[in-house]
Each structure stands twice: as C-alpha cells, then as structure tokens.
Amino acid sequence: MLKKKKNTGLYLTITLIVLVLGAITWFLMTLFESEKPQIQLEPLPDFLTGKQDLNLHVKDMKRGLRSVTVSLKQGGREITAFEKQFPFSGLFNADGIHRFDTTFSLDPGQFNLRDGRVDLEVTVRDYSRRNGGDGNLALMDHKMTLDTIPPAIRAISRLHYINVGGAGLVVYQASSDALKSGIYVNTLFFPGYPVADSADGYHVCYFGIPLNIGKDHEIYLWAEDKAGNQSNAVFYCRVKQKRFRTEKINITDRFLNKIFPYFSDYLKGMDAENLDKFLKINQELREKNTAAFAQLKDRTSADRLWSGVWTRLENAANMARFGDRRKYYYKGKEVDQQTHLGVDLASLANSHVQAANSGTVIFAGNMGIYGKTVVLDHGQGLASTYSHLNGINVELGQEMAKGDVIGTTGQTGLAGGDHLHFGVMVNGLFVNPIEWWDPHWIEDNVTRKLNLMEDVK
C-alpha cells in the first residue's frame, strides 16, 4: 500500500514537471516566436512619373505589429516616406494591432527626388522578443526609375490638306525615348512607323479623316515613353469638307430570295419575314464585317511595301462611289440607311482582278456581306480590299506585286450583280480609294513629304 502511494506521488510529480515544462516552452515559443510579418504593397510601378498613391497592407497574427517604415533611397540619401509605431496592448499584445492597411503618396517633388533610379524599402517589425528584443524583421525592396521628362515630337512635313473621308501622311521626328507615337484624330489613333536606318528619329504616319468627323475636331501628334509620359504637338492640318451623294436602293423579294441562300448559315433558325432577315444582314452582319476589317490593321508590316500610283480594275466603270449615303426602300417605304465604304467597279463578268499595289495577303475568304474577299497589306497601316469575288487565286501570306491577279469579279455576298467592291483602309479605317489612283495626289501628299526627310538631312 505504501509502495502504491509512493508510485502515485511520483506520477503526480512527473506530470506536474511536464506541465510546468510545457507551459515554460509555450511561454518561450510565444514570447520568442520566429514568424516574420507579411507585407503587401500595390501597385509596384517600374516607373515613377509624378505623384503616385500606393496601398500598403501589413499583418502579424502572432505577437502583433510594432512598427512600419517606408523609405526611399537615391544617391546616398535615405528619405522616410511613411512611418508608424503601434502600441503594445494586453497580455502578449493580444489587444494590439495585428493588421494595418493604409494608402500613402510618393511625391517626387516633395522628397526632392531627381530623375533616375529610386529604391523603395518597406521595413516591418513585430513584438517578438527575438533579435535582442527588436522583434522579427520583414523587408521588401522595389527598384523604380523616376522619369518626369516627356518625349519630344515635332512635325517635319508642314502643310496638310485632307478631305473628309480622305487620307494624309505626316512625316515627324520623335525622340529616342518615345515608345509609341502617331496621330490622334479625335479619339481615333493612327500609329506612326519609324523610318528604317534613320538615326534622327524620323517617322511616317498615314491617317484618315472619318466621314462623320464634324467641324469641331482635334488632330495632333502624340508620343508616349515607356514610363508613361505623354506629349502632344499640333501641326497644320486643314480638313476640307466634301459632299457625298445620296442613293436610293429598292429592295425586292426577288432580290432577297436570291441572296438569302448565301447567308443561310447566318440566318439559320431565324423564322422571320424577308425584311427582318434583310435588316439582320444589312445592319448586324455589316457591323461585324466592319469590325473584322478593322482588326486586320494588327497584321500590317512596319515597312512600306508599295510604290507609285495604285491601279484600278481595267476597263471598268464606276457604279457606286465612296461615301454614298444609301437609303433602302422596301415596298415603297424607307427601311434602312447605310454608308458605302468603297468604290464599285463593273466590267465584264468574271474579269481578272489585279492587285492595286504591291503587298502581302492578310485575308482571303468569306467576309459576310462583302462575299469572297481578299485584303492586301501594303505596310505601315495601309491595306486594300477586293470584295464580291467569284474566285480567289491567292493564299494567306502570299506576296503580291502590283498587277498580279488575285481573283475574278463576281456577285457573292450582298451584291446585285457582277462587280468589284474595292476599298482602301488606313489603320482599319476605310478612306476614299480614288485618291490613291491619282498620280498628282500621290506626288503632293506622299512623295514630296517623304522627300522632306532627305532635305532635312
């Protein structure tokens, strides 16, 4: 019995010792915990061009936050941009601050920073007793470049007289730090292209004037560097108003029943009257086709692929002009209005269609209301389109010389008879093709301006 009591007492003693040691271990591990605080800072810009707001999120879920400091380092100087101390509260800082979110501003002018490299450092400490009582330390470094000087841009070509619906060319000079540059026509952007082997930053930019530009408009050169700094420059550009014809087109059921089989896939499952089907094609599909044409601008070459006057379909008569405002009538009532964005040329049925100038095939296939279509890229945002073809003789990516046969005329798509719908695009915007057939227009608006670069040199 005595021996049993002794054993029980020994067990209790051992248990007590284990509990005491466990408590001491827990106390020390809590007091000297080693988990570092967490830091999140956003955004983390590679470039700083001016005052920038930054969102800082820090947390320490164990001993809690002691301090946070944001500093900037440049040229041997260290500047405190933000600093905060957190009070110790409650047992083991249980009532202290464990999460902290704030927004602060980096203002280069306020901190007297100069253009060049700037190092940002975030330092956070917690209330752990590690490191001699200083706590766990978390560091975050981010390197930035302060760039407050926008790129320089100026026009080399001087006088620009552009027709509404027409195109123009500007030759300009941009500083070497310009990452992107070009021309804005209101909200439409036309990118410029650097001239090959030019050490002086010469660029060319073809641009167009949309038919709906109106009298109040803004046209200016624009450049942006990799830091996001932007600059604008005005140049002399006079937009000449043009009058466009109004054309009345009568739609008959006979015509509709003739074209609907071509659009059978698009109209599949549509149980509607002929007029509703026509409007779906003439409005909805037309809009999709226009957007598809515009997207082809991304396939353009940075080099000029064409030269000289552009050619037109041989022995062909003009059937419809660019910019014609078409009013569609069905059973005596006006049902729709659309704008014609090309020139219709009619010759003999199945006439050979030649490339208007040298270029590369960037589209060859069906284009909705335009039927079988070929699009040639002529470089630097210029393209020509050939639509309503009966046959296509080229493949995607094929290089074409001026005059090469690309197909034959036809009446595919929304066409009432055999003809070629010919179009010219500048960065996805359709412009008047007639200008590009005119040798005097080419000389005055393109050749002379390109020659200016040689004169400036």
Tab-separated table of C-alpha atoms in Angstrom, residues 22-381:
chain	number	residue	atom	x	y	z
A	22	GLY	CA	5.229	22.582	-21.325
A	23	ALA	CA	3.998	25.895	-20.008
A	24	ILE	CA	7.518	27.303	-19.988
A	25	THR	CA	8.069	26.037	-23.534
A	26	TRP	CA	4.786	27.555	-24.720
A	27	PHE	CA	5.627	30.831	-22.993
A	28	LEU	CA	9.070	31.000	-24.566
A	29	MET	CA	7.809	29.982	-28.011
A	30	THR	CA	5.100	32.622	-27.815
A	31	LEU	CA	7.471	35.250	-26.479
A	32	PHE	CA	10.236	34.442	-28.965
A	33	GLU	CA	8.125	33.336	-31.966
A	34	SER	CA	10.012	33.492	-35.263
A	35	GLU	CA	7.311	34.180	-37.854
A	36	LYS	CA	8.020	37.374	-39.796
A	37	PRO	CA	5.317	39.940	-40.538
A	38	GLN	CA	3.768	39.882	-44.015
A	39	ILE	CA	3.939	42.833	-46.431
A	40	GLN	CA	1.866	43.634	-49.488
A	41	LEU	CA	2.379	46.832	-51.472
A	42	GLU	CA	0.496	47.769	-54.630
A	43	PRO	CA	0.961	48.904	-57.259
A	44	LEU	CA	4.666	48.319	-57.777
A	45	PRO	CA	5.444	50.653	-60.690
A	46	ASP	CA	8.630	50.211	-62.662
A	47	PHE	CA	8.488	53.904	-63.482
A	48	LEU	CA	7.509	56.897	-61.424
A	49	THR	CA	6.446	59.945	-63.443
A	50	GLY	CA	4.806	62.028	-60.740
A	51	LYS	CA	2.775	61.723	-57.566
A	52	GLN	CA	1.792	58.088	-57.037
A	53	ASP	CA	-0.596	56.640	-54.442
A	54	LEU	CA	0.439	53.266	-53.010
A	55	ASN	CA	-1.651	50.844	-50.958
A	56	LEU	CA	0.202	49.192	-48.081
A	57	HIS	CA	-1.088	46.072	-46.274
A	58	VAL	CA	0.896	44.558	-43.378
A	59	LYS	CA	-0.013	41.915	-40.810
A	60	ASP	CA	1.419	39.805	-37.989
A	61	MET	CA	-1.107	37.405	-36.479
A	62	LYS	CA	1.081	36.255	-33.575
A	63	ARG	CA	2.824	38.958	-31.456
A	64	GLY	CA	1.350	41.816	-33.472
A	65	LEU	CA	2.862	44.776	-35.277
A	66	ARG	CA	5.459	47.008	-33.646
A	67	SER	CA	6.402	49.418	-36.464
A	68	VAL	CA	6.313	50.001	-40.202
A	69	THR	CA	8.593	52.300	-42.181
A	70	VAL	CA	8.677	53.133	-45.887
A	71	SER	CA	11.883	54.765	-47.073
A	72	LEU	CA	13.294	55.988	-50.384
A	73	LYS	CA	16.960	55.747	-51.274
A	74	GLN	CA	18.676	57.720	-54.004
A	75	GLY	CA	22.269	58.828	-54.426
A	76	GLY	CA	23.304	58.117	-50.845
A	77	ARG	CA	20.222	59.809	-49.392
A	78	GLU	CA	17.565	57.959	-47.407
A	79	ILE	CA	14.181	59.637	-47.051
A	80	THR	CA	11.329	58.444	-44.860
A	81	ALA	CA	8.141	58.471	-46.907
A	82	PHE	CA	5.895	56.868	-44.268
A	83	GLU	CA	6.357	55.726	-40.672
A	84	LYS	CA	4.084	54.411	-37.931
A	85	GLN	CA	4.572	52.901	-34.434
A	86	PHE	CA	1.975	50.571	-32.895
A	87	PRO	CA	1.366	50.427	-29.112
A	88	PHE	CA	1.664	47.227	-27.058
A	89	SER	CA	-1.733	46.329	-25.557
A	90	GLY	CA	-2.938	43.404	-23.442
A	91	LEU	CA	-1.311	40.143	-22.390
A	92	PHE	CA	1.240	39.162	-25.034
A	93	ASN	CA	-0.093	42.148	-27.079
A	94	ALA	CA	-3.339	40.250	-27.656
A	95	ASP	CA	-5.189	43.568	-27.942
A	96	GLY	CA	-2.522	45.169	-30.136
A	97	ILE	CA	-2.599	45.830	-33.869
A	98	HIS	CA	-2.261	42.675	-35.964
A	99	ARG	CA	-3.421	44.085	-39.315
A	100	PHE	CA	-2.790	47.512	-40.781
A	101	ASP	CA	-3.907	48.981	-44.128
A	102	THR	CA	-3.122	52.447	-45.388
A	103	THR	CA	-2.632	54.499	-48.527
A	104	PHE	CA	0.240	56.960	-48.814
A	105	SER	CA	1.647	59.092	-51.603
A	106	LEU	CA	5.059	59.195	-53.190
A	107	ASP	CA	5.593	62.732	-54.432
A	108	PRO	CA	8.966	63.204	-56.183
A	109	GLY	CA	8.728	66.961	-55.774
A	110	GLN	CA	8.023	66.741	-52.039
A	111	PHE	CA	11.006	64.444	-51.486
A	112	ASN	CA	13.318	66.345	-53.871
A	113	LEU	CA	13.966	63.276	-55.989
A	114	ARG	CA	15.738	63.629	-59.312
A	115	ASP	CA	15.236	61.593	-62.482
A	116	GLY	CA	16.964	58.250	-62.292
A	117	ARG	CA	16.900	55.166	-60.105
A	118	VAL	CA	14.997	55.215	-56.819
A	119	ASP	CA	14.962	52.317	-54.336
A	120	LEU	CA	11.863	51.869	-52.199
A	121	GLU	CA	12.166	49.843	-48.989
A	122	VAL	CA	9.438	48.730	-46.573
A	123	THR	CA	10.533	47.660	-43.088
A	124	VAL	CA	8.131	45.978	-40.635
A	125	ARG	CA	8.900	44.703	-37.096
A	126	ASP	CA	6.728	42.759	-34.676
A	127	TYR	CA	6.656	42.405	-30.853
A	128	SER	CA	8.552	39.112	-30.707
A	129	ARG	CA	11.422	39.102	-28.192
A	130	ARG	CA	13.799	37.668	-30.783
A	131	ASN	CA	16.861	39.516	-32.015
A	132	GLY	CA	17.634	41.077	-28.668
A	133	GLY	CA	14.063	42.241	-28.221
A	134	ASP	CA	13.915	44.062	-31.560
A	135	GLY	CA	11.471	41.514	-32.957
A	136	ASN	CA	11.184	39.750	-36.279
A	137	LEU	CA	12.080	41.904	-39.241
A	138	ALA	CA	10.381	41.779	-42.645
A	139	LEU	CA	11.873	43.672	-45.587
A	140	MET	CA	10.532	44.478	-49.031
A	141	ASP	CA	12.651	46.158	-51.719
A	142	HIS	CA	11.476	47.583	-55.033
A	143	LYS	CA	13.559	49.383	-57.627
A	144	MET	CA	11.954	52.136	-59.727
A	145	THR	CA	13.044	54.699	-62.269
A	146	LEU	CA	11.893	58.272	-61.855
A	147	ASP	CA	11.197	59.735	-65.286
A	148	THR	CA	9.368	63.056	-65.452
A	149	ILE	CA	10.505	64.275	-68.880
A	150	PRO	CA	8.047	63.503	-71.721
A	151	PRO	CA	9.338	62.510	-75.165
A	152	ALA	CA	9.808	65.189	-77.805
A	153	ILE	CA	7.821	65.138	-81.048
A	154	ARG	CA	7.543	67.591	-83.941
A	155	ALA	CA	6.212	67.575	-87.486
A	156	ILE	CA	8.683	67.684	-90.392
A	157	SER	CA	6.043	67.962	-93.128
A	158	ARG	CA	4.274	71.315	-92.962
A	159	LEU	CA	1.068	71.689	-94.948
A	160	HIS	CA	-1.618	69.043	-94.864
A	161	TYR	CA	-4.876	69.477	-96.749
A	162	ILE	CA	-7.102	66.465	-96.124
A	163	ASN	CA	-10.562	65.720	-97.496
A	164	VAL	CA	-13.299	64.387	-95.266
A	165	GLY	CA	-13.216	60.663	-95.960
A	166	GLY	CA	-9.694	61.009	-97.341
A	167	ALA	CA	-6.192	60.178	-96.170
A	168	GLY	CA	-2.994	62.033	-95.415
A	169	LEU	CA	0.627	61.492	-94.456
A	170	VAL	CA	2.658	63.246	-91.793
A	171	VAL	CA	6.414	62.925	-91.518
A	172	TYR	CA	7.568	63.692	-87.991
A	173	GLN	CA	10.525	63.386	-85.670
A	174	ALA	CA	10.312	61.738	-82.255
A	175	SER	CA	12.982	61.485	-79.575
A	176	SER	CA	14.612	58.112	-78.947
A	177	ASP	CA	12.718	57.571	-75.677
A	178	ALA	CA	9.343	57.547	-77.483
A	179	LEU	CA	7.990	54.025	-77.213
A	180	LYS	CA	4.748	54.750	-79.110
A	181	SER	CA	3.811	57.674	-81.309
A	182	GLY	CA	1.404	58.689	-84.029
A	183	ILE	CA	-1.598	60.878	-84.718
A	184	TYR	CA	-4.909	61.269	-82.959
A	185	VAL	CA	-7.955	62.308	-84.973
A	186	ASN	CA	-10.350	62.965	-82.115
A	187	THR	CA	-10.341	59.550	-80.382
A	188	LEU	CA	-9.023	57.576	-83.379
A	189	PHE	CA	-5.332	56.695	-83.105
A	190	PHE	CA	-3.123	56.146	-86.136
A	191	PRO	CA	0.296	54.730	-85.187
A	192	GLY	CA	3.478	56.067	-86.718
A	193	TYR	CA	6.274	53.876	-88.047
A	194	PRO	CA	9.993	54.605	-87.713
A	195	VAL	CA	11.866	55.095	-90.938
A	196	ALA	CA	14.375	52.296	-91.455
A	197	ASP	CA	18.020	53.222	-90.819
A	198	SER	CA	17.038	56.685	-89.553
A	199	ALA	CA	19.323	57.915	-86.792
A	200	ASP	CA	17.291	61.115	-86.431
A	201	GLY	CA	14.065	59.550	-85.185
A	202	TYR	CA	12.085	60.111	-88.385
A	203	HIS	CA	8.634	58.514	-88.519
A	204	VAL	CA	5.821	58.339	-91.055
A	205	CYS	CA	2.160	58.198	-90.160
A	206	TYR	CA	-0.717	57.663	-92.568
A	207	PHE	CA	-4.037	58.794	-91.141
A	208	GLY	CA	-7.618	59.145	-92.277
A	209	ILE	CA	-10.465	61.583	-91.716
A	210	PRO	CA	-13.700	59.729	-90.887
A	211	LEU	CA	-16.854	60.684	-92.733
A	212	ASN	CA	-18.567	61.750	-89.501
A	213	ILE	CA	-15.754	63.944	-88.163
A	214	GLY	CA	-17.826	67.142	-87.964
A	215	LYS	CA	-16.484	70.696	-87.853
A	216	ASP	CA	-15.182	70.607	-84.277
A	217	HIS	CA	-12.277	68.190	-84.224
A	218	GLU	CA	-8.820	67.681	-82.764
A	219	ILE	CA	-5.909	66.410	-84.833
A	220	TYR	CA	-2.481	66.268	-83.199
A	221	LEU	CA	0.764	64.340	-82.933
A	222	TRP	CA	1.168	62.212	-79.820
A	223	ALA	CA	4.043	60.313	-78.211
A	224	GLU	CA	4.493	58.219	-75.077
A	225	ASP	CA	7.640	56.847	-73.459
A	226	LYS	CA	7.974	53.591	-71.535
A	227	ALA	CA	7.416	55.429	-68.268
A	228	GLY	CA	4.011	56.612	-69.455
A	229	ASN	CA	4.952	60.258	-70.016
A	230	GLN	CA	2.971	61.704	-72.907
A	231	SER	CA	3.403	64.716	-75.156
A	232	ASN	CA	1.285	66.325	-77.863
A	233	ALA	CA	2.227	68.566	-80.770
A	234	VAL	CA	-0.033	70.384	-83.189
A	235	PHE	CA	0.688	70.652	-86.895
A	236	TYR	CA	-1.008	72.441	-89.746
A	237	CYS	CA	-3.872	70.274	-90.955
A	238	ARG	CA	-6.832	71.676	-92.818
A	239	VAL	CA	-9.811	69.382	-93.251
A	240	LYS	CA	-11.800	70.107	-96.388
A	241	GLN	CA	-15.496	69.314	-96.296
A	242	LYS	CA	-16.887	67.114	-99.063
A	243	ARG	CA	-20.384	66.438	-100.315
A	244	PHE	CA	-21.432	62.868	-100.814
A	245	ARG	CA	-24.257	61.543	-102.925
A	246	THR	CA	-27.493	60.093	-101.612
A	247	GLU	CA	-28.520	56.918	-103.399
A	248	LYS	CA	-31.934	55.265	-103.334
A	249	ILE	CA	-31.941	51.459	-103.471
A	250	ASN	CA	-35.139	49.466	-103.905
A	251	ILE	CA	-35.168	46.040	-102.254
A	252	THR	CA	-37.461	43.416	-103.798
A	253	ASP	CA	-38.454	39.975	-102.578
A	254	ARG	CA	-36.987	38.545	-105.762
A	255	PHE	CA	-33.584	40.016	-104.867
A	256	LEU	CA	-33.851	38.850	-101.250
A	257	ASN	CA	-34.783	35.307	-102.179
A	258	LYS	CA	-31.772	35.283	-104.480
A	259	ILE	CA	-29.232	36.335	-101.811
A	260	PHE	CA	-30.636	34.545	-98.731
A	261	PRO	CA	-29.114	31.134	-99.654
A	262	TYR	CA	-25.650	32.712	-99.440
A	263	PHE	CA	-26.393	33.757	-95.842
A	264	SER	CA	-28.115	30.506	-94.838
A	265	ASP	CA	-25.657	29.790	-92.005
A	266	TYR	CA	-26.067	33.289	-90.587
A	267	LEU	CA	-29.860	33.127	-90.798
A	268	LYS	CA	-30.111	29.540	-89.538
A	269	GLY	CA	-33.053	29.082	-87.186
A	270	MET	CA	-34.435	32.553	-87.905
A	271	ASP	CA	-38.144	32.295	-88.663
A	272	ALA	CA	-38.945	35.822	-89.793
A	273	GLU	CA	-40.220	37.939	-92.639
A	274	ASN	CA	-37.927	38.791	-95.540
A	275	LEU	CA	-37.487	42.358	-94.335
A	276	ASP	CA	-36.313	41.277	-90.869
A	277	LYS	CA	-33.815	38.895	-92.416
A	278	PHE	CA	-32.512	41.611	-94.698
A	279	LEU	CA	-32.093	44.081	-91.846
A	280	LYS	CA	-30.224	41.481	-89.799
A	281	ILE	CA	-27.791	41.097	-92.691
A	282	ASN	CA	-27.560	44.750	-93.679
A	283	GLN	CA	-27.150	46.058	-90.135
A	284	GLU	CA	-25.887	43.415	-87.721
A	285	LEU	CA	-23.677	41.449	-90.109
A	286	ARG	CA	-22.395	44.641	-91.768
A	287	GLU	CA	-21.277	45.945	-88.372
A	288	LYS	CA	-19.470	42.681	-87.608
A	289	ASN	CA	-17.760	42.748	-91.007
A	290	THR	CA	-16.589	46.340	-90.498
A	291	ALA	CA	-15.089	45.360	-87.144
A	292	ALA	CA	-13.371	42.345	-88.732
A	293	PHE	CA	-11.810	44.562	-91.399
A	294	ALA	CA	-10.586	46.977	-88.709
A	295	GLN	CA	-8.897	44.175	-86.757
A	296	LEU	CA	-6.703	43.373	-89.760
A	297	LYS	CA	-4.695	46.516	-89.001
A	298	ASP	CA	-2.770	44.496	-86.424
A	299	ARG	CA	-1.270	42.387	-89.240
A	300	THR	CA	0.394	45.289	-91.037
A	301	SER	CA	4.097	45.399	-91.793
A	302	ALA	CA	6.227	48.160	-90.290
A	303	ASP	CA	7.856	48.616	-93.712
A	304	ARG	CA	6.452	50.308	-96.779
A	305	LEU	CA	5.624	47.595	-99.313
A	306	TRP	CA	4.113	49.712	-102.105
A	307	SER	CA	5.274	52.354	-104.562
A	308	GLY	CA	3.779	54.617	-107.195
A	309	VAL	CA	0.187	55.143	-108.227
A	310	TRP	CA	-2.328	52.453	-107.336
A	311	THR	CA	-4.120	50.727	-110.218
A	312	ARG	CA	-7.846	50.173	-110.691
A	313	LEU	CA	-9.814	47.394	-112.346
A	314	GLU	CA	-9.120	47.516	-116.083
A	315	ASN	CA	-11.847	48.687	-118.449
A	316	ALA	CA	-14.271	49.176	-115.568
A	317	ALA	CA	-16.954	51.783	-114.976
A	318	ASN	CA	-17.702	53.367	-111.591
A	319	MET	CA	-21.061	52.030	-110.375
A	320	ALA	CA	-21.048	53.432	-106.827
A	321	ARG	CA	-18.794	55.905	-105.059
A	322	PHE	CA	-17.124	56.032	-101.694
A	323	GLY	CA	-19.250	57.783	-99.080
A	324	ASP	CA	-22.564	57.319	-100.890
A	325	ARG	CA	-25.388	57.562	-98.377
A	326	ARG	CA	-27.656	54.711	-99.296
A	327	LYS	CA	-31.348	54.726	-98.438
A	328	TYR	CA	-33.007	51.329	-98.711
A	329	TYR	CA	-36.676	51.075	-99.677
A	330	TYR	CA	-38.884	48.015	-99.359
A	331	LYS	CA	-42.425	48.083	-100.762
A	332	GLY	CA	-42.225	51.858	-101.087
A	333	LYS	CA	-41.054	52.567	-97.505
A	334	GLU	CA	-37.590	53.560	-96.303
A	335	VAL	CA	-36.322	50.747	-94.060
A	336	ASP	CA	-32.610	51.404	-93.583
A	337	GLN	CA	-29.658	53.729	-94.235
A	338	GLN	CA	-26.007	52.769	-94.667
A	339	THR	CA	-22.811	54.377	-95.957
A	340	HIS	CA	-20.891	52.857	-98.862
A	341	LEU	CA	-17.253	52.421	-97.837
A	342	GLY	CA	-15.662	51.624	-101.168
A	343	VAL	CA	-15.958	52.037	-104.916
A	344	ASP	CA	-17.974	49.607	-107.027
A	345	LEU	CA	-16.344	48.846	-110.383
A	346	ALA	CA	-18.102	46.875	-113.116
A	347	SER	CA	-16.524	45.326	-116.184
A	348	LEU	CA	-17.198	42.030	-117.942
A	349	ALA	CA	-18.385	39.157	-115.748
A	350	ASN	CA	-15.564	37.168	-114.143
A	351	SER	CA	-12.985	39.815	-115.048
A	352	HIS	CA	-9.479	39.410	-113.676
A	353	VAL	CA	-8.860	41.499	-110.546
A	354	GLN	CA	-5.324	42.824	-110.182
A	355	ALA	CA	-3.509	43.876	-107.036
A	356	ALA	CA	-3.699	47.682	-106.830
A	357	ASN	CA	-0.147	47.779	-105.488
A	358	SER	CA	2.491	45.513	-104.018
A	359	GLY	CA	1.691	43.890	-100.711
A	360	THR	CA	1.010	40.736	-98.729
A	361	VAL	CA	-2.256	38.797	-98.470
A	362	ILE	CA	-3.552	39.136	-94.902
A	363	PHE	CA	-7.084	37.851	-95.564
A	364	ALA	CA	-8.568	35.568	-98.200
A	365	GLY	CA	-12.020	34.134	-97.617
A	366	ASN	CA	-15.645	34.967	-96.903
A	367	MET	CA	-16.433	38.351	-95.360
A	368	GLY	CA	-20.178	38.331	-94.803
A	369	ILE	CA	-21.993	40.972	-96.844
A	370	TYR	CA	-18.810	41.536	-98.875
A	371	GLY	CA	-18.742	37.932	-100.045
A	372	LYS	CA	-15.461	36.368	-101.088
A	373	THR	CA	-12.805	38.919	-100.197
A	374	VAL	CA	-9.054	39.426	-100.397
A	375	VAL	CA	-7.202	42.003	-98.295
A	376	LEU	CA	-3.652	43.089	-99.113
A	377	ASP	CA	-1.387	44.740	-96.578
A	378	HIS	CA	0.795	47.450	-98.111
A	379	GLY	CA	2.674	48.219	-94.912
A	380	GLN	CA	2.564	50.984	-92.299
A	381	GLY	CA	-1.181	50.631	-91.784
